[in-house]
Amino acid sequence: MHPRDQTIFALSSGRPPSAIALVRVSGPQAGLALTTLAGKLPALRQASRRLLRDGAGQPIDDAVVLWFPGPASATGEDVAEFHVHGGRAVLSALLAAISNIPNTRAAEPGEFTRRAFENGKLDLTEAEGLDDLIHADTDRQRRQALRQLQGLLGDRARDWRERIIEASALIEAGIDFSDEGDVPAELRAPAVKAIKALHDEIAKVLAAQGQAERLRDGLVVAIAGPPNVGKSTLMNQLARREVAIVSPHAGTTRDVIEVQLDLDGYPVTVIDTAGIRETDDPVEQEGVRRARARAEDADVVLWLTGPEAKVEERATGTAPVWMVRNKIDLGVSAVGVDADRSFAISARRGDGLPELINALVEFAAECFGTSEGALVTRTRQRDLLHRASDSLRRSLELVEEGEELAAEELRAAAYALGRLLGRVDVEDVLGAIFQKFCIGK
Ligand SMILES: Nc1nc2c(ncn2[C@@H]2O[C@H](COP(=O)(O)OP(=O)(O)OP(=O)(O)O)[C@@H](O)[C@H]2O)c(=O)[nH]1
Ligand SMILES: [K+]
Ligand SMILES: [Mg+2]
């Protein structure tokens, strides 16, 4: 039997133990799973309370079960849901009882969603939105993922694809006429107009994209500087917990330490690094190498110094560098913002931290922009839209030279959008996308 025809099951809720756990079963044997364990099928799409029993008639748990026959189900197949108490022993007894039913097996990661996709329940952009929604950590990420899941990009792409096919029909009609030596401009003109409009619409969506992709990935803030200036102390303050070891000994931090923060809805990764200095200790040298590498990749570097520092050595790389003088509690320096993107703080006492955090929130807002309107959230989506838009532009250039060439480019544009939606030639992307999903999704 093909794996696709097997019935799959998985724990779809979080890790046990939990108050309630949800086990889903999808495929032709889902109904049999219900009748075997719960006695008989419950009413359609209605929660019913049942005592579940294994094959030997031994009780498993007092459960709530649901029955969604396909195609009106999440996957498009027959689906059974078992809501049980989320204990490890309950779950292993339940999963064992389901796996004893012939032609059932544990689901692969993302396999429920993949079946939903294959049954036309969602397109690939929506599946990507679903994955993002499950992994969203902040409110802004959640809202963006939800828009993707609701098919905002998918709907646009479907509309574009249909209009490209219409325009290409006009052009192809021109090809047939041209055999008779008479290329009707009245066919070509509306096609050219339609292609121009399509090209402009896609360009507009692409222009708003970069920020949404970043919102998905988050902003990286690197804390760097010489040893012992208080980098780890600042890290702990921003994280509001003791993530990094602080000590008066220079060279305390060796590895790069990361924390994920939610700064006013923006996802931010703060990294604490080894103090940068010349050293003979090979372990510390490696720490310094990693510190420099991470600072170069960051979106912004907080270059920490002692209270009396001169602005001399600092991180290299393309990221903006903010100068942060620390330990002002030791000196007479004023608190707060010195000059533009230059701060004076006491990481130990907390002076000047609100100003620094506000500046980071503003910076994040600038980086992410108003990504509320952005539809493109992944490189895959952006690349395919670029391909479609390039082909449209080339078809406009070629239409005067010959309809065949223009029609070929239109086909390429429609093909790129088909890939975006997951309608054509997608085995390679499908594997890559769905295997990143959680099991049970
Ligand atoms: N007075 C004062 N001391 C501070 C402040 N911030 C950090 N310190 C102290 O400075 C010392 C070094 O702090 P760390 O946070 O370990 O410094 P670091 O830059 O991470 O050091 P390395 O990881 O070794 O490079 C510790 O004794 C801290 O308590 C501050 O704002 N004021
Ligand atoms: K230290
Ligand atoms: Mg440190």
CSV table of C-alpha atoms and ligand atoms in Angstrom, one decimal:
chain,number,residue,atom,x,y,z
A,1,MET,CA,0.0,0.0,0.0
A,2,HIS,CA,1.3,3.5,-0.9
A,3,PRO,CA,2.2,5.5,2.2
A,4,ARG,CA,-0.2,8.1,1.0
A,5,ASP,CA,-3.1,5.7,1.3
A,6,GLN,CA,-2.3,4.7,4.8
A,7,THR,CA,-4.1,6.2,7.7
A,8,ILE,CA,-1.9,8.5,9.8
A,9,PHE,CA,-2.1,9.4,13.5
A,10,ALA,CA,-0.2,11.7,15.9
A,11,LEU,CA,-0.4,13.6,19.1
A,12,SER,CA,-1.3,17.1,17.8
A,13,SER,CA,-1.1,18.9,21.1
A,14,GLY,CA,1.9,19.8,23.2
A,15,ARG,CA,4.3,17.6,25.1
A,16,PRO,CA,2.8,15.4,27.9
A,17,PRO,CA,2.0,15.6,30.7
A,18,SER,CA,-0.8,18.1,30.1
A,19,ALA,CA,-4.4,18.5,31.2
A,20,ILE,CA,-5.8,17.5,27.8
A,21,ALA,CA,-4.1,16.0,24.8
A,22,LEU,CA,-5.4,15.8,21.3
A,23,VAL,CA,-4.7,12.8,19.1
A,24,ARG,CA,-5.7,13.1,15.4
A,25,VAL,CA,-6.2,10.3,12.9
A,26,SER,CA,-6.6,11.0,9.2
A,27,GLY,CA,-7.3,8.6,6.4
A,28,PRO,CA,-9.6,5.8,5.3
A,29,GLN,CA,-9.3,3.9,8.7
A,30,ALA,CA,-10.2,6.9,10.8
A,31,GLY,CA,-13.8,5.8,11.2
A,32,LEU,CA,-12.6,2.3,12.1
A,33,ALA,CA,-10.4,3.8,14.7
A,34,LEU,CA,-13.4,5.5,16.3
A,35,THR,CA,-15.6,2.4,16.2
A,36,THR,CA,-12.9,0.2,17.5
A,37,LEU,CA,-11.9,2.4,20.4
A,38,ALA,CA,-15.1,4.3,21.2
A,39,GLY,CA,-17.7,1.7,20.3
A,40,LYS,CA,-19.6,3.5,17.5
A,41,LEU,CA,-19.2,6.7,15.4
A,42,PRO,CA,-20.3,9.8,17.2
A,43,ALA,CA,-22.6,12.3,15.5
A,44,LEU,CA,-20.9,14.4,12.8
A,45,ARG,CA,-18.7,17.2,14.0
A,46,GLN,CA,-20.1,17.0,17.5
A,47,ALA,CA,-18.1,16.4,20.7
A,48,SER,CA,-19.2,13.2,22.3
A,49,ARG,CA,-18.0,11.7,25.6
A,50,ARG,CA,-16.9,8.1,25.4
A,51,LEU,CA,-15.0,5.5,27.4
A,52,LEU,CA,-12.2,4.4,25.1
A,53,ARG,CA,-11.2,0.7,25.2
A,54,ASP,CA,-8.2,-1.0,23.6
A,55,GLY,CA,-8.5,-4.1,21.4
A,56,ALA,CA,-8.7,-6.4,24.5
A,57,GLY,CA,-11.6,-4.4,25.8
A,58,GLN,CA,-9.5,-2.8,28.6
A,59,PRO,CA,-10.4,0.8,29.3
A,60,ILE,CA,-7.9,3.5,28.2
A,61,ASP,CA,-9.5,6.7,29.3
A,62,ASP,CA,-12.7,8.7,29.6
A,63,ALA,CA,-12.5,10.9,26.4
A,64,VAL,CA,-14.2,13.3,24.1
A,65,VAL,CA,-14.2,12.2,20.5
A,66,LEU,CA,-15.1,13.9,17.2
A,67,TRP,CA,-15.8,12.6,13.7
A,68,PHE,CA,-15.2,14.6,10.6
A,69,PRO,CA,-15.8,12.5,7.5
A,70,GLY,CA,-14.0,13.7,4.4
A,71,PRO,CA,-13.9,15.8,2.3
A,72,ALA,CA,-15.3,18.4,4.8
A,73,SER,CA,-12.4,18.0,7.2
A,74,ALA,CA,-9.1,19.7,7.9
A,75,THR,CA,-7.2,17.3,5.7
A,76,GLY,CA,-9.9,16.5,3.2
A,77,GLU,CA,-9.9,12.9,4.4
A,78,ASP,CA,-11.8,11.1,7.1
A,79,VAL,CA,-10.6,12.5,10.4
A,80,ALA,CA,-11.1,11.3,13.9
A,81,GLU,CA,-10.1,13.3,17.0
A,82,PHE,CA,-9.5,11.9,20.5
A,83,HIS,CA,-9.3,14.4,23.3
A,84,VAL,CA,-7.9,12.5,26.3
A,85,HIS,CA,-6.2,13.3,29.5
A,86,GLY,CA,-2.6,14.3,28.7
A,87,GLY,CA,-0.7,11.7,30.7
A,88,ARG,CA,2.2,9.8,29.1
A,89,ALA,CA,0.6,6.3,29.9
A,90,VAL,CA,-2.8,7.4,28.6
A,91,LEU,CA,-1.2,8.5,25.3
A,92,SER,CA,1.0,5.5,24.9
A,93,ALA,CA,-2.0,3.2,25.4
A,94,LEU,CA,-4.1,5.2,23.0
A,95,LEU,CA,-1.4,5.5,20.3
A,96,ALA,CA,-0.7,1.7,20.7
A,97,ALA,CA,-4.4,0.9,20.3
A,98,ILE,CA,-4.6,3.0,17.1
A,99,SER,CA,-1.5,1.6,15.6
A,100,ASN,CA,-2.9,-1.9,16.1
A,101,ILE,CA,-5.6,-1.1,13.5
A,102,PRO,CA,-4.4,-2.3,10.1
A,103,ASN,CA,-2.9,0.2,7.6
A,104,THR,CA,-2.4,2.9,10.2
A,105,ARG,CA,1.0,4.4,11.0
A,106,ALA,CA,2.5,7.4,12.9
A,107,ALA,CA,2.4,10.6,10.9
A,108,GLU,CA,5.6,12.3,9.6
A,109,PRO,CA,6.2,15.9,10.6
A,110,GLY,CA,3.7,18.2,8.7
A,111,GLU,CA,1.9,15.2,7.1
A,112,PHE,CA,-1.6,16.3,8.1
A,113,THR,CA,-0.9,19.7,6.5
A,114,ARG,CA,0.6,18.1,3.4
A,115,ARG,CA,-2.5,16.0,2.9
A,116,ALA,CA,-4.6,19.1,3.3
A,117,PHE,CA,-2.5,20.8,0.7
A,118,GLU,CA,-2.7,17.8,-1.7
A,119,ASN,CA,-6.5,17.7,-1.3
A,120,GLY,CA,-6.7,21.4,-2.2
A,121,LYS,CA,-7.6,22.6,1.3
A,122,LEU,CA,-4.9,25.2,1.3
A,123,ASP,CA,-2.3,26.4,-1.2
A,124,LEU,CA,1.4,26.5,-0.5
A,125,THR,CA,1.5,30.1,0.7
A,126,GLU,CA,-1.2,29.3,3.2
A,127,ALA,CA,0.7,26.2,4.4
A,128,GLU,CA,3.7,28.4,4.9
A,129,GLY,CA,1.5,30.9,6.9
A,130,LEU,CA,0.3,28.0,9.0
A,131,ASP,CA,3.8,27.0,9.8
A,132,ASP,CA,4.7,30.6,10.7
A,133,LEU,CA,1.6,30.9,12.9
A,134,ILE,CA,2.6,27.9,14.9
A,135,HIS,CA,6.1,29.3,15.4
A,136,ALA,CA,5.1,33.0,15.9
A,137,ASP,CA,6.5,34.3,19.2
A,138,THR,CA,5.3,37.9,19.1
A,139,ASP,CA,2.0,39.5,18.4
A,140,ARG,CA,3.2,41.2,15.2
A,141,GLN,CA,4.5,37.9,13.8
A,142,ARG,CA,1.2,36.2,14.7
A,143,ARG,CA,-0.8,38.8,12.8
A,144,GLN,CA,1.5,38.5,9.7
A,145,ALA,CA,1.3,34.7,9.7
A,146,LEU,CA,-2.5,34.9,10.1
A,147,ARG,CA,-2.8,37.1,7.0
A,148,GLN,CA,-0.7,34.6,5.1
A,149,LEU,CA,-2.8,31.7,6.3
A,150,GLN,CA,-5.9,33.5,5.3
A,151,GLY,CA,-4.6,33.4,1.7
A,152,LEU,CA,-4.0,37.0,1.0
A,153,LEU,CA,-0.9,36.4,-1.1
A,154,GLY,CA,-2.4,33.2,-2.5
A,155,ASP,CA,-5.5,35.0,-3.7
A,156,ARG,CA,-3.5,37.7,-5.4
A,157,ALA,CA,-1.3,35.1,-7.1
A,158,ARG,CA,-4.3,33.1,-8.3
A,159,ASP,CA,-5.8,36.3,-9.8
A,160,TRP,CA,-2.5,37.2,-11.5
A,161,ARG,CA,-2.1,33.8,-12.9
A,162,GLU,CA,-5.5,33.8,-14.5
A,163,ARG,CA,-5.0,37.2,-16.0
A,164,ILE,CA,-1.6,36.1,-17.4
A,165,ILE,CA,-3.3,33.1,-19.0
A,166,GLU,CA,-6.0,35.4,-20.5
A,167,ALA,CA,-3.3,37.8,-21.9
A,168,SER,CA,-1.4,34.9,-23.3
A,169,ALA,CA,-4.6,33.7,-25.0
A,170,LEU,CA,-4.9,37.0,-26.8
A,171,ILE,CA,-1.2,36.9,-27.9
A,172,GLU,CA,-1.5,33.3,-29.0
A,173,ALA,CA,-4.6,34.2,-31.0
A,174,GLY,CA,-2.3,36.8,-32.7
A,175,ILE,CA,0.1,34.1,-33.6
A,176,ASP,CA,-2.6,32.2,-35.5
A,177,PHE,CA,-3.6,35.3,-37.4
A,178,SER,CA,0.0,36.2,-38.3
A,179,ASP,CA,0.1,33.1,-40.6
A,180,GLU,CA,-2.3,35.0,-42.8
A,181,GLY,CA,0.2,37.9,-42.8
A,182,ASP,CA,-2.1,40.2,-40.8
A,183,VAL,CA,-1.3,40.7,-37.1
A,184,PRO,CA,-4.3,42.2,-35.5
A,185,ALA,CA,-3.2,45.1,-33.3
A,186,GLU,CA,-6.6,45.0,-31.7
A,187,LEU,CA,-5.6,41.7,-30.1
A,188,ARG,CA,-2.2,42.8,-29.1
A,189,ALA,CA,-3.1,46.2,-27.6
A,190,PRO,CA,-5.3,44.9,-24.8
A,191,ALA,CA,-2.8,42.1,-24.0
A,192,VAL,CA,0.0,44.7,-23.7
A,193,LYS,CA,-2.2,46.8,-21.4
A,194,ALA,CA,-3.0,43.8,-19.2
A,195,ILE,CA,0.6,42.7,-19.0
A,196,LYS,CA,1.7,46.2,-18.0
A,197,ALA,CA,-0.9,46.3,-15.2
A,198,LEU,CA,0.1,42.9,-13.9
A,199,HIS,CA,3.8,43.9,-13.9
A,200,ASP,CA,3.0,47.0,-11.9
A,201,GLU,CA,0.9,45.1,-9.4
A,202,ILE,CA,3.5,42.5,-8.7
A,203,ALA,CA,6.2,45.2,-8.5
A,204,LYS,CA,4.2,47.0,-5.8
A,205,VAL,CA,3.8,43.8,-3.7
A,206,LEU,CA,7.5,43.1,-4.0
A,207,ALA,CA,8.4,46.7,-3.0
A,208,ALA,CA,6.7,46.1,0.4
A,209,GLN,CA,8.3,42.8,1.1
A,210,GLY,CA,11.7,43.0,2.7
A,211,GLN,CA,10.3,44.1,6.0
A,212,ALA,CA,7.9,41.2,6.3
A,213,GLU,CA,10.7,38.7,5.7
A,214,ARG,CA,12.6,40.3,8.5
A,215,LEU,CA,9.7,40.2,10.9
A,216,ARG,CA,9.6,36.5,10.3
A,217,ASP,CA,13.3,36.1,11.2
A,218,GLY,CA,13.6,38.8,13.8
A,219,LEU,CA,16.2,41.5,14.5
A,220,VAL,CA,19.7,40.6,15.8
A,221,VAL,CA,21.3,43.0,18.4
A,222,ALA,CA,24.9,42.1,19.3
A,223,ILE,CA,26.5,43.4,22.5
A,224,ALA,CA,30.2,43.6,21.8
A,225,GLY,CA,33.2,45.5,23.2
A,226,PRO,CA,36.4,45.1,25.3
A,227,PRO,CA,36.5,42.6,28.2
A,228,ASN,CA,34.9,43.4,31.5
A,229,VAL,CA,33.0,46.5,30.4
A,230,GLY,CA,29.7,44.9,31.5
A,231,LYS,CA,28.4,43.2,28.4
A,232,SER,CA,27.0,40.2,30.2
A,233,THR,CA,25.5,42.4,32.9
A,234,LEU,CA,23.6,44.4,30.1
A,235,MET,CA,22.5,41.1,28.5
A,236,ASN,CA,21.0,39.9,31.8
A,237,GLN,CA,19.3,43.2,32.3
A,238,LEU,CA,17.7,43.1,28.8
A,239,ALA,CA,16.7,39.4,29.3
A,240,ARG,CA,15.5,40.2,32.9
A,241,ARG,CA,17.2,36.9,34.0
A,242,GLU,CA,20.7,35.5,34.6
A,243,VAL,CA,21.4,34.1,31.2
A,244,ALA,CA,25.1,35.0,31.2
A,245,ILE,CA,27.8,34.7,33.8
A,246,VAL,CA,29.0,38.0,35.2
A,247,SER,CA,32.3,38.2,37.1
A,248,PRO,CA,35.1,40.8,37.7
A,249,HIS,CA,37.4,38.5,35.9
A,250,ALA,CA,38.2,39.7,32.3
A,251,GLY,CA,37.5,37.0,29.7
A,252,THR,CA,34.5,35.5,31.5
A,253,THR,CA,32.3,35.1,28.4
A,254,ARG,CA,33.7,32.7,25.8
A,255,ASP,CA,30.8,31.5,23.8
A,256,VAL,CA,28.2,33.5,22.0
A,257,ILE,CA,25.0,33.6,24.2
A,258,GLU,CA,21.6,34.3,22.7
A,259,VAL,CA,18.3,35.3,24.1
A,260,GLN,CA,15.0,35.9,22.3
A,261,LEU,CA,13.1,39.0,23.4
A,262,ASP,CA,9.8,40.4,22.5
A,263,LEU,CA,10.4,44.2,22.2
A,264,ASP,CA,7.0,45.8,21.9
A,265,GLY,CA,5.8,43.0,19.6
A,266,TYR,CA,9.1,42.9,17.6
A,267,PRO,CA,11.1,39.7,17.8
A,268,VAL,CA,14.6,40.5,18.8
A,269,THR,CA,17.6,38.2,19.4
A,270,VAL,CA,20.2,39.7,21.7
A,271,ILE,CA,23.6,38.2,21.6
A,272,ASP,CA,26.3,38.6,24.3
A,273,THR,CA,29.9,37.9,23.1
A,274,ALA,CA,33.4,37.5,24.4
A,275,GLY,CA,35.3,40.6,25.2
A,276,ILE,CA,37.3,41.5,22.2
A,277,ARG,CA,41.1,41.7,22.9
A,278,GLU,CA,44.4,40.3,21.9
A,279,THR,CA,45.0,37.1,23.9
A,280,ASP,CA,47.3,34.0,24.0
A,281,ASP,CA,44.6,31.8,25.3
A,282,PRO,CA,43.3,29.7,22.4
A,283,VAL,CA,39.9,29.2,23.9
A,284,GLU,CA,39.5,33.0,24.4
A,285,GLN,CA,40.8,33.5,20.8
A,286,GLU,CA,38.1,31.4,19.5
A,287,GLY,CA,35.5,33.3,21.6
A,288,VAL,CA,36.9,36.6,20.1
A,289,ARG,CA,36.7,35.2,16.6
A,290,ARG,CA,33.0,34.2,17.2
A,291,ALA,CA,32.3,37.6,18.8
A,292,ARG,CA,33.6,39.4,15.7
A,293,ALA,CA,31.8,37.1,13.3
A,294,ARG,CA,28.4,37.5,15.1
A,295,ALA,CA,28.8,41.3,15.4
A,296,GLU,CA,29.4,41.5,11.7
A,297,ASP,CA,26.2,39.7,10.9
A,298,ALA,CA,24.1,41.6,13.4
A,299,ASP,CA,21.5,44.3,12.5
A,300,VAL,CA,22.9,46.6,15.1
A,301,VAL,CA,25.9,46.4,17.4
A,302,LEU,CA,25.9,47.9,20.9
A,303,TRP,CA,29.5,48.7,21.4
A,304,LEU,CA,30.0,48.8,25.2
A,305,THR,CA,32.9,50.6,26.8
A,306,GLY,CA,33.9,51.8,30.2
A,307,PRO,CA,32.6,55.1,31.6
A,308,GLU,CA,35.5,57.2,30.3
A,309,ALA,CA,36.0,55.6,27.0
A,310,LYS,CA,37.2,57.5,23.9
A,311,VAL,CA,35.4,56.5,20.7
A,312,GLU,CA,38.3,54.7,19.1
A,313,GLU,CA,38.3,50.9,18.5
A,314,ARG,CA,34.9,49.4,17.6
A,315,ALA,CA,33.3,46.6,15.7
A,316,THR,CA,33.7,46.3,12.0
A,317,GLY,CA,31.0,45.1,9.5
A,318,THR,CA,28.1,46.9,7.9
A,319,ALA,CA,25.8,47.0,10.9
A,320,PRO,CA,25.2,50.3,12.5
A,321,VAL,CA,27.2,50.6,15.8
A,322,TRP,CA,25.8,52.4,18.8
A,323,MET,CA,28.3,53.6,21.4
A,324,VAL,CA,27.2,52.6,24.9
A,325,ARG,CA,29.3,53.9,27.8
A,326,ASN,CA,28.7,51.7,30.8
A,327,LYS,CA,29.3,52.0,34.6
A,328,ILE,CA,28.4,55.6,34.7
A,329,ASP,CA,27.6,55.0,38.4
A,330,LEU,CA,31.4,55.0,39.0
A,331,GLY,CA,32.0,58.4,37.4
A,332,VAL,CA,30.4,61.8,37.0
A,333,SER,CA,29.0,61.3,33.5
A,334,ALA,CA,25.4,62.2,32.9
A,335,VAL,CA,22.8,59.5,32.4
A,336,GLY,CA,20.9,58.8,29.2
A,337,VAL,CA,21.6,59.7,25.6
A,338,ASP,CA,24.9,61.4,24.9
A,339,ALA,CA,24.5,62.2,21.3
A,340,ASP,CA,22.7,60.5,18.4
A,341,ARG,CA,23.0,56.8,18.8
A,342,SER,CA,25.3,57.1,21.7
A,343,PHE,CA,24.3,56.2,25.2
A,344,ALA,CA,25.5,56.4,28.8
A,345,ILE,CA,24.2,53.7,31.2
A,346,SER,CA,24.8,51.7,34.3
A,347,ALA,CA,24.0,48.2,33.5
A,348,ARG,CA,24.3,47.3,37.1
A,349,ARG,CA,21.9,49.9,38.5
A,350,GLY,CA,19.7,50.2,35.4
A,351,ASP,CA,20.3,53.9,34.8
A,352,GLY,CA,19.8,54.9,31.1
A,353,LEU,CA,18.4,51.5,30.2
A,354,PRO,CA,14.9,52.7,29.4
A,355,GLU,CA,16.4,55.2,26.9
A,356,LEU,CA,18.5,52.4,25.3
A,357,ILE,CA,15.5,50.1,25.1
A,358,ASN,CA,13.3,52.8,23.6
A,359,ALA,CA,15.9,53.5,20.9
A,360,LEU,CA,16.0,49.7,20.1
A,361,VAL,CA,12.2,49.6,19.8
A,362,GLU,CA,12.3,52.6,17.4
A,363,PHE,CA,15.1,51.0,15.4
A,364,ALA,CA,13.0,47.8,15.2
A,365,ALA,CA,10.0,49.8,14.0
A,366,GLU,CA,12.1,51.4,11.3
A,367,CYS,CA,13.6,48.1,10.2
A,368,PHE,CA,10.3,46.3,10.1
A,369,GLY,CA,8.4,49.3,8.8
A,370,THR,CA,4.7,49.0,8.4
A,371,SER,CA,4.9,45.3,7.4
A,372,GLU,CA,1.1,45.2,8.2
A,373,GLY,CA,0.5,45.5,4.4
A,374,ALA,CA,3.3,43.2,3.3
A,375,LEU,CA,2.3,39.9,1.7
A,376,VAL,CA,5.6,38.3,0.9
A,377,THR,CA,7.2,36.7,4.0
A,378,ARG,CA,9.7,34.2,2.6
A,379,THR,CA,12.6,34.2,0.1
A,380,ARG,CA,10.9,31.4,-1.8
A,381,GLN,CA,7.9,33.6,-2.4
A,382,ARG,CA,9.9,36.7,-3.3
A,383,ASP,CA,12.1,34.8,-5.8
A,384,LEU,CA,9.1,33.4,-7.6
A,385,LEU,CA,7.4,36.8,-7.8
A,386,HIS,CA,10.6,38.3,-9.1
A,387,ARG,CA,10.7,35.6,-11.8
A,388,ALA,CA,7.1,36.2,-12.7
A,389,SER,CA,7.7,40.0,-12.9
A,390,ASP,CA,10.9,39.6,-15.0
A,391,SER,CA,9.1,37.4,-17.4
A,392,LEU,CA,6.3,39.8,-17.7
A,393,ARG,CA,8.7,42.6,-18.4
A,394,ARG,CA,10.5,40.6,-21.1
A,395,SER,CA,7.3,39.6,-22.7
A,396,LEU,CA,6.5,43.3,-23.1
A,397,GLU,CA,9.9,43.9,-24.7
A,398,LEU,CA,9.5,40.9,-27.0
A,399,VAL,CA,5.9,41.5,-28.1
A,400,GLU,CA,6.9,43.8,-31.0
A,401,GLU,CA,9.5,41.3,-32.2
A,402,GLY,CA,7.3,38.2,-32.3
A,403,GLU,CA,4.3,36.9,-30.5
A,404,GLU,CA,5.9,33.4,-30.0
A,405,LEU,CA,8.7,34.8,-27.8
A,406,ALA,CA,6.3,37.0,-25.8
A,407,ALA,CA,3.9,34.0,-25.3
A,408,GLU,CA,6.9,31.9,-24.1
A,409,GLU,CA,7.7,34.5,-21.4
A,410,LEU,CA,4.0,34.7,-20.3
A,411,ARG,CA,4.0,30.9,-19.9
A,412,ALA,CA,7.1,31.3,-17.7
A,413,ALA,CA,5.4,34.0,-15.6
A,414,ALA,CA,2.3,31.8,-15.1
A,415,TYR,CA,4.6,28.9,-14.2
A,416,ALA,CA,6.4,30.9,-11.5
A,417,LEU,CA,3.0,31.8,-10.0
A,418,GLY,CA,1.9,28.2,-10.2
A,419,ARG,CA,5.0,27.2,-8.2
A,420,LEU,CA,4.3,29.9,-5.7
A,421,LEU,CA,0.9,28.4,-5.1
A,422,GLY,CA,2.3,24.9,-5.1
A,423,ARG,CA,0.3,23.9,-8.2
A,424,VAL,CA,3.1,22.8,-10.5
A,425,ASP,CA,6.4,21.0,-10.2
A,426,VAL,CA,6.8,21.3,-6.5
A,427,GLU,CA,8.0,17.9,-5.1
A,428,ASP,CA,11.4,19.6,-4.2
A,429,VAL,CA,9.8,22.5,-2.2
A,430,LEU,CA,7.2,20.4,-0.6
A,431,GLY,CA,9.7,18.1,1.1
A,432,ALA,CA,11.7,21.1,2.3
A,433,ILE,CA,8.6,23.0,3.6
A,434,PHE,CA,6.6,20.2,5.3
A,435,GLN,CA,9.5,18.4,7.0
A,436,LYS,CA,10.0,21.5,9.1
A,437,PHE,CA,6.5,21.3,10.5
A,438,CYS,CA,5.8,19.7,13.9
A,439,ILE,CA,4.6,16.2,14.1
A,440,GLY,CA,0.8,16.1,14.4
A,441,LYS,CA,0.4,19.2,12.2
B,1,LIG,N1,30.0,49.7,38.9
B,1,LIG,C1,29.5,49.0,37.9
B,1,LIG,N2,30.0,47.7,37.7
B,1,LIG,C2,29.5,47.0,36.6
B,1,LIG,C3,28.4,47.6,35.8
B,1,LIG,N3,28.2,46.6,34.8
B,1,LIG,C4,29.0,45.6,35.1
B,1,LIG,N4,29.7,45.8,36.2
B,1,LIG,C5,30.7,44.9,36.7
B,1,LIG,O1,31.8,44.8,35.8
B,1,LIG,C6,32.3,43.4,35.9
B,1,LIG,C7,32.3,42.8,34.6
B,1,LIG,O2,31.0,42.6,34.2
B,1,LIG,P1,30.6,41.6,33.0
B,1,LIG,O3,29.1,41.8,32.8
B,1,LIG,O4,31.0,40.2,33.4
B,1,LIG,O5,31.4,42.1,31.9
B,1,LIG,P2,31.7,41.5,30.4
B,1,LIG,O6,31.9,42.7,29.5
B,1,LIG,O7,30.6,40.6,30.1
B,1,LIG,O8,33.0,40.7,30.7
B,1,LIG,P3,33.7,39.6,29.7
B,1,LIG,O9,32.7,38.6,29.4
B,1,LIG,O10,34.7,39.1,30.6
B,1,LIG,O11,34.3,40.3,28.6
B,1,LIG,C8,31.5,42.7,37.0
B,1,LIG,O12,32.1,42.7,38.2
B,1,LIG,C9,30.2,43.5,37.0
B,1,LIG,O13,29.5,43.4,38.2
B,1,LIG,C10,28.0,48.9,36.1
B,1,LIG,O14,27.1,49.4,35.4
B,1,LIG,N5,28.5,49.5,37.1
B,2,K,K,33.8,39.7,33.1
B,3,MG,MG,30.7,38.6,29.6
